[in-house]
Every structure is written in C-alpha cells, then in structure tokens.
PDB file of C-alpha atoms in Angstrom:
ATOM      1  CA  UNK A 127     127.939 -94.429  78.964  1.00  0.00           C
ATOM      2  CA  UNK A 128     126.519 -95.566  82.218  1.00  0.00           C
ATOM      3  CA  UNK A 129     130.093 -94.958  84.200  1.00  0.00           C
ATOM      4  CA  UNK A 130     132.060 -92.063  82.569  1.00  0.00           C
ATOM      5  CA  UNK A 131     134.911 -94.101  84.411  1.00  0.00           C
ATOM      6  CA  UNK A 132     135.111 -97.141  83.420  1.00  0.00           C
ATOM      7  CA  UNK A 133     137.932 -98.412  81.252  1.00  0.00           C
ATOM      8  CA  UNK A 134     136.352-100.315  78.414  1.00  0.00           C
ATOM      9  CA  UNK A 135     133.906 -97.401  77.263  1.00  0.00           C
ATOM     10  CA  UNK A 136     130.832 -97.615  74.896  1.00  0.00           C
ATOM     11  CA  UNK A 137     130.351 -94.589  73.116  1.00  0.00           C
ATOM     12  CA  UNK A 138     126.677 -93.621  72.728  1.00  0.00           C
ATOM     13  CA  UNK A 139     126.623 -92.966  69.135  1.00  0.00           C
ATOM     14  CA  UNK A 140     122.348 -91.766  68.698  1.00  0.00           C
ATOM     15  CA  UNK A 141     121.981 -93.615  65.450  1.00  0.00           C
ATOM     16  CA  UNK A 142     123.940 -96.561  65.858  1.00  0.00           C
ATOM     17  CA  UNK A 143     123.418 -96.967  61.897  1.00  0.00           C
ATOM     18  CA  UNK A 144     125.579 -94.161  61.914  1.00  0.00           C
ATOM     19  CA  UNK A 145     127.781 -94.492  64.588  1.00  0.00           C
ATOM     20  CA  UNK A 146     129.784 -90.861  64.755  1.00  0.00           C
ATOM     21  CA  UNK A 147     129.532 -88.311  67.134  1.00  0.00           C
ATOM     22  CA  UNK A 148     131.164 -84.439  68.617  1.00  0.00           C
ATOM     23  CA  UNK A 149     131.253 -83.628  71.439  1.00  0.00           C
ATOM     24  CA  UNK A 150     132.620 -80.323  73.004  1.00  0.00           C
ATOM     25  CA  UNK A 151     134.490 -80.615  76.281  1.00  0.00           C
ATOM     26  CA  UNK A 152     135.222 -78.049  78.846  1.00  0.00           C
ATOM     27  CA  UNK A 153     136.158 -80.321  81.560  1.00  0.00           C
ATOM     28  CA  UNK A 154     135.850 -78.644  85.263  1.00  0.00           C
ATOM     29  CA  UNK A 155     138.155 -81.181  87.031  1.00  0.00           C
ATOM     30  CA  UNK A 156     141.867 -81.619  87.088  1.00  0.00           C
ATOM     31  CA  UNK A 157     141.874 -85.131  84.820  1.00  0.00           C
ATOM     32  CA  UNK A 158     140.246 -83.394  81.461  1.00  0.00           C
ATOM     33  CA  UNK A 159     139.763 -86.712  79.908  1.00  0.00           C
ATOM     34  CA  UNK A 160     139.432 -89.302  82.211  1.00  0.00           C
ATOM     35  CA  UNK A 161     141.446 -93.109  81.369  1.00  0.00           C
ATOM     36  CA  UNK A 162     139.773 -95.048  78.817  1.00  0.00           C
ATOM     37  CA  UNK A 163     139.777 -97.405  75.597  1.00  0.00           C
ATOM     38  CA  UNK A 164     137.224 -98.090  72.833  1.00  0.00           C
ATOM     39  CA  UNK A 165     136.631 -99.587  69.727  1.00  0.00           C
ATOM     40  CA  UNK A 166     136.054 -96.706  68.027  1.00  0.00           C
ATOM     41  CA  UNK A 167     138.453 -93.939  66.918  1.00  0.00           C
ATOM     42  CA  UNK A 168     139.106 -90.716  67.649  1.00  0.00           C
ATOM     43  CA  UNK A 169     140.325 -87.497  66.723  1.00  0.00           C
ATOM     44  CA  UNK A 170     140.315 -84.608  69.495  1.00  0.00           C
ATOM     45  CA  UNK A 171     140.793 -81.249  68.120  1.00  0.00           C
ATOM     46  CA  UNK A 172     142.525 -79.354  70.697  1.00  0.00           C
ATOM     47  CA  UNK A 173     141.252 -75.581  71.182  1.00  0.00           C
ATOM     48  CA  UNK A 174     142.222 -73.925  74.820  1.00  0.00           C
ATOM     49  CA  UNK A 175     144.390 -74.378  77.286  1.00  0.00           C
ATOM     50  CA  UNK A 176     147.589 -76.096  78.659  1.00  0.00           C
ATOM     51  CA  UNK A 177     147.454 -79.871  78.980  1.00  0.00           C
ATOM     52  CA  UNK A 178     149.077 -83.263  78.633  1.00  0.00           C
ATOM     53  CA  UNK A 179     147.602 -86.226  76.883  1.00  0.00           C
ATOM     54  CA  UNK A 180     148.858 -89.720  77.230  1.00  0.00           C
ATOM     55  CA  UNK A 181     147.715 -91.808  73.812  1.00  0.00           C
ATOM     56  CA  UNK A 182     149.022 -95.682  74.386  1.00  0.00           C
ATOM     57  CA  UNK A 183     153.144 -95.087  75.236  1.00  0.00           C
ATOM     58  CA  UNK A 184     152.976 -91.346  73.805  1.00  0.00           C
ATOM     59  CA  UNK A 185     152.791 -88.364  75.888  1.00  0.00           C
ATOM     60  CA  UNK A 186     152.144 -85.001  74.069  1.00  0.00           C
ATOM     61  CA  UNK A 187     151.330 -81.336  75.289  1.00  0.00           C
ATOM     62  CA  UNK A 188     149.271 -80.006  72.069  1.00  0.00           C
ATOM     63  CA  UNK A 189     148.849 -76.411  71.169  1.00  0.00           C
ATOM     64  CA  UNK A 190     145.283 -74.772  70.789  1.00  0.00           C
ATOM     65  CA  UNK A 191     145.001 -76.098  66.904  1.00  0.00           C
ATOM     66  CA  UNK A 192     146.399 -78.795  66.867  1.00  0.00           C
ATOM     67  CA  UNK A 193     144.894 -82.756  66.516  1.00  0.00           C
ATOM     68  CA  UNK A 194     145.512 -85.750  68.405  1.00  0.00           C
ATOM     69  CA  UNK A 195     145.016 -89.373  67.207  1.00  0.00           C
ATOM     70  CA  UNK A 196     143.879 -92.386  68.978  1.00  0.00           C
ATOM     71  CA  UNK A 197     143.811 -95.524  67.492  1.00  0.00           C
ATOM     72  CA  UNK A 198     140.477 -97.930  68.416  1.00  0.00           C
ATOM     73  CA  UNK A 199     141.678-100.035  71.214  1.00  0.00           C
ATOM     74  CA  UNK A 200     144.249 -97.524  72.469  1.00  0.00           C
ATOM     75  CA  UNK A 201     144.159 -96.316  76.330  1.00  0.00           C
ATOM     76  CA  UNK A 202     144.473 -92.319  76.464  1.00  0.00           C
ATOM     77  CA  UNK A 203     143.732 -89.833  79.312  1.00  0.00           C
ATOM     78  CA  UNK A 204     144.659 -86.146  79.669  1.00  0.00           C
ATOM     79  CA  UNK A 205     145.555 -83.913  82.470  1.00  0.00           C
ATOM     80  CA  UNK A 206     145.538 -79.969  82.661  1.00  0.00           C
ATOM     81  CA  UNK A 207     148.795 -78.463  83.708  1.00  0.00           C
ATOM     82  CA  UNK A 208     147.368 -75.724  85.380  1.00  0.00           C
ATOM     83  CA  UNK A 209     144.122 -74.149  86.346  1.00  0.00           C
ATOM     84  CA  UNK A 210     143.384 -72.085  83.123  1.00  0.00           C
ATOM     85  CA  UNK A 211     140.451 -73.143  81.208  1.00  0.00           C
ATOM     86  CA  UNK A 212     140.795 -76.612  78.879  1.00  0.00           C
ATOM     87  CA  UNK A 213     138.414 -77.000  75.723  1.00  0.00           C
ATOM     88  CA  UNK A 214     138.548 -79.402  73.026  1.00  0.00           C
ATOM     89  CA  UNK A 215     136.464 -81.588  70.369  1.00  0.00           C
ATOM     90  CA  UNK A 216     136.442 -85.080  70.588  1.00  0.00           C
ATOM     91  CA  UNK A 217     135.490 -86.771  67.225  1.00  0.00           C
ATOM     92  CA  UNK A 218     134.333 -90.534  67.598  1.00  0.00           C
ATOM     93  CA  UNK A 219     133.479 -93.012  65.001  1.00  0.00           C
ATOM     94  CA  UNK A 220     133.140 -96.471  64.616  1.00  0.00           C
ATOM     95  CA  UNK A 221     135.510 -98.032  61.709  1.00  0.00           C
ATOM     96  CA  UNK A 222     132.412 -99.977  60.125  1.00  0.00           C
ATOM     97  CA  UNK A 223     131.391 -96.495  59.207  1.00  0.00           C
ATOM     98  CA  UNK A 224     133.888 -95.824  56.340  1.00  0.00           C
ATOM     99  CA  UNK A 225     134.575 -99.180  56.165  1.00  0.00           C
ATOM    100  CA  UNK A 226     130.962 -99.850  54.187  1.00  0.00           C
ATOM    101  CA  UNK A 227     129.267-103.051  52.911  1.00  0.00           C
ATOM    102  CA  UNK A 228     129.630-102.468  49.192  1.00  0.00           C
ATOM    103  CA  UNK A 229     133.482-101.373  49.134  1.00  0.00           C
ATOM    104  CA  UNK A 230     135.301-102.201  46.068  1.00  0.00           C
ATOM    105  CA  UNK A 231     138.590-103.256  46.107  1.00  0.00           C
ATOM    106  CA  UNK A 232     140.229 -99.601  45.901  1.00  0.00           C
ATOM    107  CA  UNK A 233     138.491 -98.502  48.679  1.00  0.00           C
ATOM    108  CA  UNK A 234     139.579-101.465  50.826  1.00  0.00           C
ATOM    109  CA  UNK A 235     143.199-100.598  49.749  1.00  0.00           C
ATOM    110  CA  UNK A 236     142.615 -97.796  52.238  1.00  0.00           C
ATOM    111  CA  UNK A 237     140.384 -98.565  54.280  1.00  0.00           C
ATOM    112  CA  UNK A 238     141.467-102.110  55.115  1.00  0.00           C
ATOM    113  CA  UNK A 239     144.922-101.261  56.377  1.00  0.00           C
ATOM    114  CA  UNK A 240     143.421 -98.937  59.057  1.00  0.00           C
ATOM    115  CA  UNK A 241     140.888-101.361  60.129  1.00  0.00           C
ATOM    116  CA  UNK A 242     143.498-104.553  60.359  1.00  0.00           C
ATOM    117  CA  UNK A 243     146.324-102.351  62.322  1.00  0.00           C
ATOM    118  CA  UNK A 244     148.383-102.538  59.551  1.00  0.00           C
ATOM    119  CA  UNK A 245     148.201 -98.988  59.818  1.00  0.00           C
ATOM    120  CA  UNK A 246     147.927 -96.313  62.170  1.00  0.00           C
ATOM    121  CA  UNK A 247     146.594 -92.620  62.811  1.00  0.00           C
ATOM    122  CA  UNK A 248     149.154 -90.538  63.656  1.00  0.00           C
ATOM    123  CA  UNK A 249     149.304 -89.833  67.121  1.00  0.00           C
ATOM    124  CA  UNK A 250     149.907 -86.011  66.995  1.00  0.00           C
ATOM    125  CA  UNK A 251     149.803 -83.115  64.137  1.00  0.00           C
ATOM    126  CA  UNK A 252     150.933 -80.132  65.176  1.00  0.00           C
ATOM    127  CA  UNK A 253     151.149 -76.465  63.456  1.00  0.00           C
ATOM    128  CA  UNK A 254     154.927 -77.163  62.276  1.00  0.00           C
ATOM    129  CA  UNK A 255     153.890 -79.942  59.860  1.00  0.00           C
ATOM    130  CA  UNK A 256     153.288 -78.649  56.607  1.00  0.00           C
ATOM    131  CA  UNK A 257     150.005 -80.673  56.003  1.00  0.00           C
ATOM    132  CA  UNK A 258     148.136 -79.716  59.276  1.00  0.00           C
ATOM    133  CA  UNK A 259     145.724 -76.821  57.595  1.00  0.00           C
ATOM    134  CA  UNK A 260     144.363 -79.301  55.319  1.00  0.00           C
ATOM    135  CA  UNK A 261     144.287 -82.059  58.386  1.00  0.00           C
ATOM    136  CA  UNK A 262     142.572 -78.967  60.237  1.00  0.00           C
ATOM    137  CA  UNK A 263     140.460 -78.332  57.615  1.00  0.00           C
ATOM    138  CA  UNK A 264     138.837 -81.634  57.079  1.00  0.00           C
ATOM    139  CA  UNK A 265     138.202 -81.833  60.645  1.00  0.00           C
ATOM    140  CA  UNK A 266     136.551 -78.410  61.071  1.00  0.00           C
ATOM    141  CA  UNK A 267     134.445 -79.657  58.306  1.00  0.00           C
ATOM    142  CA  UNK A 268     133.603 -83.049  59.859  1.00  0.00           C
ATOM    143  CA  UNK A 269     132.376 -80.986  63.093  1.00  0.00           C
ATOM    144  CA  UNK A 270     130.114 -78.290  60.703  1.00  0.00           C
ATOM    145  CA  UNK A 271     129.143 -81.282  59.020  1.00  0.00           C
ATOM    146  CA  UNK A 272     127.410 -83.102  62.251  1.00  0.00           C
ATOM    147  CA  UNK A 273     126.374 -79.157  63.486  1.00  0.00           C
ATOM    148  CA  UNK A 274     124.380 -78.300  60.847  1.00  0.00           C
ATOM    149  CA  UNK A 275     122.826 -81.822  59.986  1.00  0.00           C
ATOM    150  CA  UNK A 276     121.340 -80.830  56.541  1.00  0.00           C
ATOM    151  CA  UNK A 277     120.060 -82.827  54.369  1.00  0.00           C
ATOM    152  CA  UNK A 278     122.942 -85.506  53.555  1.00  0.00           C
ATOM    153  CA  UNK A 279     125.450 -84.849  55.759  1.00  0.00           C
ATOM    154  CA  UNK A 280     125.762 -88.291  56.736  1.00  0.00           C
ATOM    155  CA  UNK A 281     126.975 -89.066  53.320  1.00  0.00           C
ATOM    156  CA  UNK A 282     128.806 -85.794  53.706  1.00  0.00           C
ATOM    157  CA  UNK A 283     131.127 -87.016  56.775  1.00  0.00           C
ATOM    158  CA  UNK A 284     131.839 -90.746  54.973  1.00  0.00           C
ATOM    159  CA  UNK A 285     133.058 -88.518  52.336  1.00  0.00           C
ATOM    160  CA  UNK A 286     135.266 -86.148  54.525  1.00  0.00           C
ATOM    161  CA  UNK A 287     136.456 -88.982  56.651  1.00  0.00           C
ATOM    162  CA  UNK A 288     137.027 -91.475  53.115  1.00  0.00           C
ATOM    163  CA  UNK A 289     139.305 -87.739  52.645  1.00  0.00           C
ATOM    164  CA  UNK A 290     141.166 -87.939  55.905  1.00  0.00           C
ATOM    165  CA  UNK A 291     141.990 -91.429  55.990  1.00  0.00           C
ATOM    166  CA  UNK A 292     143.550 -90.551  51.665  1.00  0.00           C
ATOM    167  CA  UNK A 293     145.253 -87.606  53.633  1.00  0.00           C
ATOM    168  CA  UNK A 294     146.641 -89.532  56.433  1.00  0.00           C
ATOM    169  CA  UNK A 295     148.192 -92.141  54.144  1.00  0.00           C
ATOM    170  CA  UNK A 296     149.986 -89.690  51.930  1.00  0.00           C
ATOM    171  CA  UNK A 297     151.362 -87.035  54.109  1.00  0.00           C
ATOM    172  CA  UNK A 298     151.902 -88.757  57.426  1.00  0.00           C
ATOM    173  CA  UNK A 299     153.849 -91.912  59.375  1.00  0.00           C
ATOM    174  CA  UNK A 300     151.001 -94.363  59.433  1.00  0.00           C
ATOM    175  CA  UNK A 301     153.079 -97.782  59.151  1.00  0.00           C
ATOM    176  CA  UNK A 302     152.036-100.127  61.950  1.00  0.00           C
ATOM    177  CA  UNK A 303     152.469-103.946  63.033  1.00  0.00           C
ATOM    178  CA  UNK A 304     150.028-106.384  63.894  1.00  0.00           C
ATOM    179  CA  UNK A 305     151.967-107.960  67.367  1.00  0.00           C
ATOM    180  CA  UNK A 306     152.995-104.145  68.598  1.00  0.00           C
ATOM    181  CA  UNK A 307     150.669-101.276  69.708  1.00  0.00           C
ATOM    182  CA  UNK A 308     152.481 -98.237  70.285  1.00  0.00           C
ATOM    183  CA  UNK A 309     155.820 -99.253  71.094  1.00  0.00           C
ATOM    184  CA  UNK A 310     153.826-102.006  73.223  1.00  0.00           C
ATOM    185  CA  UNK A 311     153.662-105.717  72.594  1.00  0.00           C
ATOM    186  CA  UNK A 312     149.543-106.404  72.428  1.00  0.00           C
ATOM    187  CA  UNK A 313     149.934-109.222  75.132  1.00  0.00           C
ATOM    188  CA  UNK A 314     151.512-106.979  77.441  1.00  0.00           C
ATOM    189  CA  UNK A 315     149.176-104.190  76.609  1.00  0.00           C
ATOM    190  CA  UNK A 316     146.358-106.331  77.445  1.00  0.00           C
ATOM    191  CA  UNK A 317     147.773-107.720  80.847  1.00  0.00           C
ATOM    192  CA  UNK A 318     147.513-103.910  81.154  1.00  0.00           C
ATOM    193  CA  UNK A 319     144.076-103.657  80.617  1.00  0.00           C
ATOM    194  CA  UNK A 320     143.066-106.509  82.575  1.00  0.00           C
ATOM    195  CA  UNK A 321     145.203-104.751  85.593  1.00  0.00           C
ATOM    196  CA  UNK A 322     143.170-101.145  85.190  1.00  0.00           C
ATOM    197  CA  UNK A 323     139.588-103.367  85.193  1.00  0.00           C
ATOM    198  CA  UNK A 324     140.915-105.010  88.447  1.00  0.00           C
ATOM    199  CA  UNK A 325     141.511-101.798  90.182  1.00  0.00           C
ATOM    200  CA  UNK A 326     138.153-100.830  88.994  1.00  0.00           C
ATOM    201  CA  UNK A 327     136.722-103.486  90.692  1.00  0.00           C
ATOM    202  CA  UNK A 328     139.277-103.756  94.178  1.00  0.00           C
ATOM    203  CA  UNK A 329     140.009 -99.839  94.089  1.00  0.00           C
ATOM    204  CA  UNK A 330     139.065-100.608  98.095  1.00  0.00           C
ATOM    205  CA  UNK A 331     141.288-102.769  98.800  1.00  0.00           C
ATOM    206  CA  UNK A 332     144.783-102.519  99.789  1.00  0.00           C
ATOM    207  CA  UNK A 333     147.233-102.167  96.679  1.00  0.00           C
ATOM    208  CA  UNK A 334     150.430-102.782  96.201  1.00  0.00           C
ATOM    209  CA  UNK A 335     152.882-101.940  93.457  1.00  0.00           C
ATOM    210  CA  UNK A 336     154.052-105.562  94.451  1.00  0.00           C
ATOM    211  CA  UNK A 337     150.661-107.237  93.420  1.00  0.00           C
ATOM    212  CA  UNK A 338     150.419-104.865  90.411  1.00  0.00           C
ATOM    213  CA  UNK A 339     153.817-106.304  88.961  1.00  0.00           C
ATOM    214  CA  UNK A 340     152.978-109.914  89.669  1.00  0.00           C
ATOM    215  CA  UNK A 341     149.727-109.579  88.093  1.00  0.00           C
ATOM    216  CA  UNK A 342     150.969-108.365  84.614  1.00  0.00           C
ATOM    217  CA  UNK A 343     154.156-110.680  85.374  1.00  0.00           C
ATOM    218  CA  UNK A 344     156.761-107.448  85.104  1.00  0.00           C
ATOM    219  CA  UNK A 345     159.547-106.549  87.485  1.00  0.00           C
ATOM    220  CA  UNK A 346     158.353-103.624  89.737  1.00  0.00           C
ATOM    221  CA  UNK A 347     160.772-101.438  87.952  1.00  0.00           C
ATOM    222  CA  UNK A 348     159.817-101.806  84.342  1.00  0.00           C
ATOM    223  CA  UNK A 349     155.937-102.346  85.703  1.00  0.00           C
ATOM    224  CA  UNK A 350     156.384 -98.535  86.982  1.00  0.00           C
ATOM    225  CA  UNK A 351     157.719 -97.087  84.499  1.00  0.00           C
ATOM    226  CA  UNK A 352     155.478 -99.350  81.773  1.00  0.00           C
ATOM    227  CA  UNK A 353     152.554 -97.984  83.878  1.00  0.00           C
ATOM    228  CA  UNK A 354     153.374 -94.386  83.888  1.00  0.00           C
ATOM    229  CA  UNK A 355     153.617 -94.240  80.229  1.00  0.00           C
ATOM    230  CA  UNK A 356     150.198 -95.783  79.902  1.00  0.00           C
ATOM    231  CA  UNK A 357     148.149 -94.060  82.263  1.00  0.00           C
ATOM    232  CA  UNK A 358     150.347 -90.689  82.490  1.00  0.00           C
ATOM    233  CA  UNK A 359     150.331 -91.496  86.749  1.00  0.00           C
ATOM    234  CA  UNK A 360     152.230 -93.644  89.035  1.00  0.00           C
ATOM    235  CA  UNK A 361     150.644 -96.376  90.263  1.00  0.00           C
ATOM    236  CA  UNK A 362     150.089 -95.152  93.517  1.00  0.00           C
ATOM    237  CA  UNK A 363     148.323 -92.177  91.677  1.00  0.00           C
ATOM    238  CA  UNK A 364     146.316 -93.920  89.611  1.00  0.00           C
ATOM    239  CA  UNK A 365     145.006 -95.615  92.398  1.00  0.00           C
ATOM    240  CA  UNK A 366     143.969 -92.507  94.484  1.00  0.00           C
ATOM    241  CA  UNK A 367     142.529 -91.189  91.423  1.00  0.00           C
ATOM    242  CA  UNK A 368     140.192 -94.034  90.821  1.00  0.00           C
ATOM    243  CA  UNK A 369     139.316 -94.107  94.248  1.00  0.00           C
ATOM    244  CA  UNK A 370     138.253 -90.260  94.166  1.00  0.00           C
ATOM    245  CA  UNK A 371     136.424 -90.743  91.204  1.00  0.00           C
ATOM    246  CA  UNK A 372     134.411 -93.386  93.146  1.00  0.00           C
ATOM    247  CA  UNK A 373     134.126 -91.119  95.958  1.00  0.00           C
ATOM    248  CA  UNK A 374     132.644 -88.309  94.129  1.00  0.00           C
ATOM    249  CA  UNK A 375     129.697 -90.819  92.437  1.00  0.00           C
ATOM    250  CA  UNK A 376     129.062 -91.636  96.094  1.00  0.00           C
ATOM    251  CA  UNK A 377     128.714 -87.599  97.225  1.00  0.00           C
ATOM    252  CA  UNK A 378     126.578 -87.158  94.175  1.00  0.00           C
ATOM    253  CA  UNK A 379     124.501 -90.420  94.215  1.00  0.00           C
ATOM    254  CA  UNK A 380     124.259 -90.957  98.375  1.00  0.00           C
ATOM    255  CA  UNK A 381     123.631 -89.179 101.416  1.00  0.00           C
ATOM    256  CA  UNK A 382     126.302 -91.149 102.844  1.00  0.00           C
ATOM    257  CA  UNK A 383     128.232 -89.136 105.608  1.00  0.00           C
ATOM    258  CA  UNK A 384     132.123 -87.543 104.081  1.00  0.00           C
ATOM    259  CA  UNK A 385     134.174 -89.877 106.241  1.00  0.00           C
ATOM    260  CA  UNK A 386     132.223 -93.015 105.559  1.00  0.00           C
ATOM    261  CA  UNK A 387     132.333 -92.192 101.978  1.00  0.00           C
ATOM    262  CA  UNK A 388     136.843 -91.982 102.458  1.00  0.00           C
ATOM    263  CA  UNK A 389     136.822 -95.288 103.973  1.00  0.00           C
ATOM    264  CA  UNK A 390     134.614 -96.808 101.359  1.00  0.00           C
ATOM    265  CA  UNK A 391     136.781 -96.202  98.625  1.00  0.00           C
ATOM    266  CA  UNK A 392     139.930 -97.263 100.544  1.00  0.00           C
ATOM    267  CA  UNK A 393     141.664 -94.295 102.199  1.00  0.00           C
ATOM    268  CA  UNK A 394     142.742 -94.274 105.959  1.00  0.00           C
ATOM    269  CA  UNK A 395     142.894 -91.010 106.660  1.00  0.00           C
ATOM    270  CA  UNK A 396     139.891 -88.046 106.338  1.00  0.00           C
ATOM    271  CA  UNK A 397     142.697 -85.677 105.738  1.00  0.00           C
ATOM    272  CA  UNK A 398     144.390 -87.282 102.837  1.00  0.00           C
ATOM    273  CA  UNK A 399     141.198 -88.320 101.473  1.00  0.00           C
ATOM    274  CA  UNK A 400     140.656 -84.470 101.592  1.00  0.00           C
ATOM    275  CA  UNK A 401     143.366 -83.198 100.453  1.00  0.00           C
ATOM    276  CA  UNK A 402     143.315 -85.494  97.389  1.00  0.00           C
ATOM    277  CA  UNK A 403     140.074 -84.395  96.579  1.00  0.00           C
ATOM    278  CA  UNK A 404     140.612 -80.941  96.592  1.00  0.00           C
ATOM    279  CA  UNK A 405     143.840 -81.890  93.700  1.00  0.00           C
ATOM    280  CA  UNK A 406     141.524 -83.628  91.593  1.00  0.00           C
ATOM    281  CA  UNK A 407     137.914 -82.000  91.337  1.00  0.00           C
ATOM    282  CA  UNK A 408     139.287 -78.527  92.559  1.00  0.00           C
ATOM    283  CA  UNK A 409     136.847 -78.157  95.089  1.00  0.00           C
ATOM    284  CA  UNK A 410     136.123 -80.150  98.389  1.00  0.00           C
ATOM    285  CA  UNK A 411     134.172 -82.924  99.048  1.00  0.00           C
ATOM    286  CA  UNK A 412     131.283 -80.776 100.684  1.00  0.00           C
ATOM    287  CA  UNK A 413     130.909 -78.691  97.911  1.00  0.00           C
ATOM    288  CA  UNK A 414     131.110 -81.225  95.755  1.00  0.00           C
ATOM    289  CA  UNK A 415     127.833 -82.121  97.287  1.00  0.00           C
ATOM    290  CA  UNK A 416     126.394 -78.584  97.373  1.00  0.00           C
ATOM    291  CA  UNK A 417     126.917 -78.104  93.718  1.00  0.00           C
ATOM    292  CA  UNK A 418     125.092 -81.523  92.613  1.00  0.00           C
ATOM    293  CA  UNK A 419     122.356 -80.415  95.191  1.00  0.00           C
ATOM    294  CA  UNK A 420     122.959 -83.704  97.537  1.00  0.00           C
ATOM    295  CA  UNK A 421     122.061 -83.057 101.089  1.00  0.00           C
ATOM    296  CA  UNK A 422     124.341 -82.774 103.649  1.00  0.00           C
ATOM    297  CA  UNK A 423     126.713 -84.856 105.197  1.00  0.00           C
TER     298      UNK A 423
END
C-alpha cells in the first residue's frame, strides 16, 4: 500500500496466488485503524485495549477476545478511547481464495452466498455468544497457520477458512440483501465513497458541510448524521483528520518548514493546526519530525 491513507486500499498480499495475510497492529496514534475499504475481507481479532470500531453503519467497542467482521467493500476505521495500549490481528483475504476454480456445487452452496452479498459476516462476536470459542478457535488457528508456514499450510488455511465460513452460516445472523449494505442503500453508500475520495483529493480546500450534502444529494441533517455513522467523526472531523494525516507525510517526507506544512493542508491557524496534531499522533509536529529523523524545521 503506497498511501496507508487512502480510501480504496490494496492489500499487499506476498503471493498474490494466495492472497491472505496477518498482520499484528499496535498502532501509536490516536486513529488505530485508519478509514478504509477493500475488496477483500477481514476478520480483526481484538487483543488489548479500549477502542471503538466503526464497520459500515455499526459502531462497536470489542473486548480483548473478541472478533470483528468486515464485509469486502465495507468502510471501517477505529479509534482508541484512551491512551492505554491498543493491539489487534487483522486477518485479510481475498474471496477468490476459498472461492476456488474446481468448486462443486456443495461448496458453492456456501461459498457463493458470501461472495454474491447474499450473505454477510457478522459484524461482531463477542464472549456472551455461545459459539465464540470455536469462532476464536478457528481464527487462532488461521494466524498459527500463516506463523508457522509448514509444509501445506496454504491448503491448511482454505481448510480452516472453508470451516469458518460452515461456522458462520450455522450459528450466526448472516442473511443479507443485494440493494442494502449495512442498513445502507449501495447507491447512497457509494455517493459516500465518492465524497471521502474527493476530500482526499481537495482536503486543502475550503469545506463545507453545505458542499458535502449537495454532493451526495442529502439534507445537511441526515448527511451528518449518515456521515458520522460511516466514518465514526463529524464531518468537520473527518476533515481535520485527513488533513493531519497529510501533514504528517509532509514532516516525514519534506524539509518543508511547520507552518508552511499547516497551510498546505488547509488550516488557518499554526495553533489549531497544533493543537490538532498533538490529538491525533500524540505528539507534536516537531517531534514528529525528530522521531522519523527529518531535519529541522
């Protein structure tokens, strides 16, 4: 991923013949998993911490154990809640990986539902349910799987995953519709999408709520709200955020001077730019710049 920020991600999976990957996360900064969408699906494993993940319209606060969902296509982000230490897993795959070339019709009776959006992963399985420790289980055993590579583990994880996906089916909610997304109607979803890649690429210029609403053709009360429930910020959040995020790739990348670098991305004021900074990374611009071993300002 050339741009850990970018909304439309493409996970680096190293054998794209088998496209599945772990990855442990400790993330440093305030935003633990920064807004995105992908084609794959995911499963994070939630280990440490106290946090808030929003996965399409659903907001959840997991408990070290439990697993979160997110259906290929779905936005999701996450935010710690306070500054104690956050660690998770994040399990990606591409569907054409259980999906298979030589499936025979049973297997497409499971597989095929998943892949058309007939059905979905549950978003959230927490301790209470009674199937979790076998959920947990198969999921521990994906991430030993991909560990330890030994000899045929890749047939190993189509197994364990062929497993889940059996698991999923009977034990959990996994009804879906092909026109809705979450409690979302797809069109509208994907005016949302095409909003987030415009403030990716005008995150400099002046922003309005007002402009936001016209653009995905909502009344600036249900666009707030809508956009709160999708991104987990206000708009006027969201906005700062991106433009921080922008800001630090310039302290890291550039020698460009602090306050040059808070106009650039769009803010007015040193101070606010500052201050905004400090809420998001945890640490100030300058230092920022000390601990990537940039040169001064």
């Amino acid at each position: 991923m050339t741009n850990p920020y970018q909304l439309k991600q493409l996970v680096p999976h190293l054998d794209p013949a088998f496209p599945f990957n772990v990855f442990d996360i400790v993330p440093p900064e305030k935003q633990i998993m920064h807004l995105h969408w992908h084609d794959d699906w995911e499963i994070v494993y939630f280990r440490q911490g106290n946090a808030v993940f929003h996965i399409g319209s659903e907001r959840v606060r997991p408990q070290p154990g439990d697993l979160l969902f997110v259906n290929r296509g779905l936005i999701h982000t996450g935010f710690a809640e306070d500054d104690g230490k956050v660690r998770y897993a994040a399990v990606v795959f591409h569907p054409s990986l259980v999906a298979g070339s030589l499936a025979d019709a049973y297997h497409l009776q499971i597989i095929g539902p998943f892949a058309s959006g007939k059905s979905f992963f549950p978003i959230h399985i927490g301790a209470e349910h009674p199937q979790h420790p076998s959920a947990v289980a198969l999921v521990e055993d994906l991430i030993a799987e991909y560990g330890a590579k030994a000899k045929g583990y890749e047939l190993a994880i189509r197994s364990k995953l062929h497993l889940l996906l059996i698991h999923l089916l009977r034990h959990h909610d996994v009804s879906g519709g092909r026109t809705r997304v979450h409690g979302f109607d797809e069109e509208l979803y994907g005016r949302f999408k095409e909003l987030i890649a415009y403030i990716e690429n005008r995150y400099a210029d002046k922003l309005t709520v007002q402009l936001a609403a016209s653009i995905v053709n909502l009344s600036e009360y249900h666009f707030c709200r809508t956009f709160k429930k999708i991104t987990g910020k206000t708009f006027v959040e969201y906005v700062n955020l991106h433009r921080i995020n922008a800001a630090e790739r310039l302290l890291v990348d550039t020698t460009t001077p602090v306050t040059e670098i808070a106009y650039r991305v769009g803010f007015s004021s040193i101070n606010y730019f500052s201050q905004m900074f400090k809420h998001y990374k945890r640490c100030s611009p300058s230092q920022c710049r000390k601990r990537q071993g940039a040169h001064g300002e």
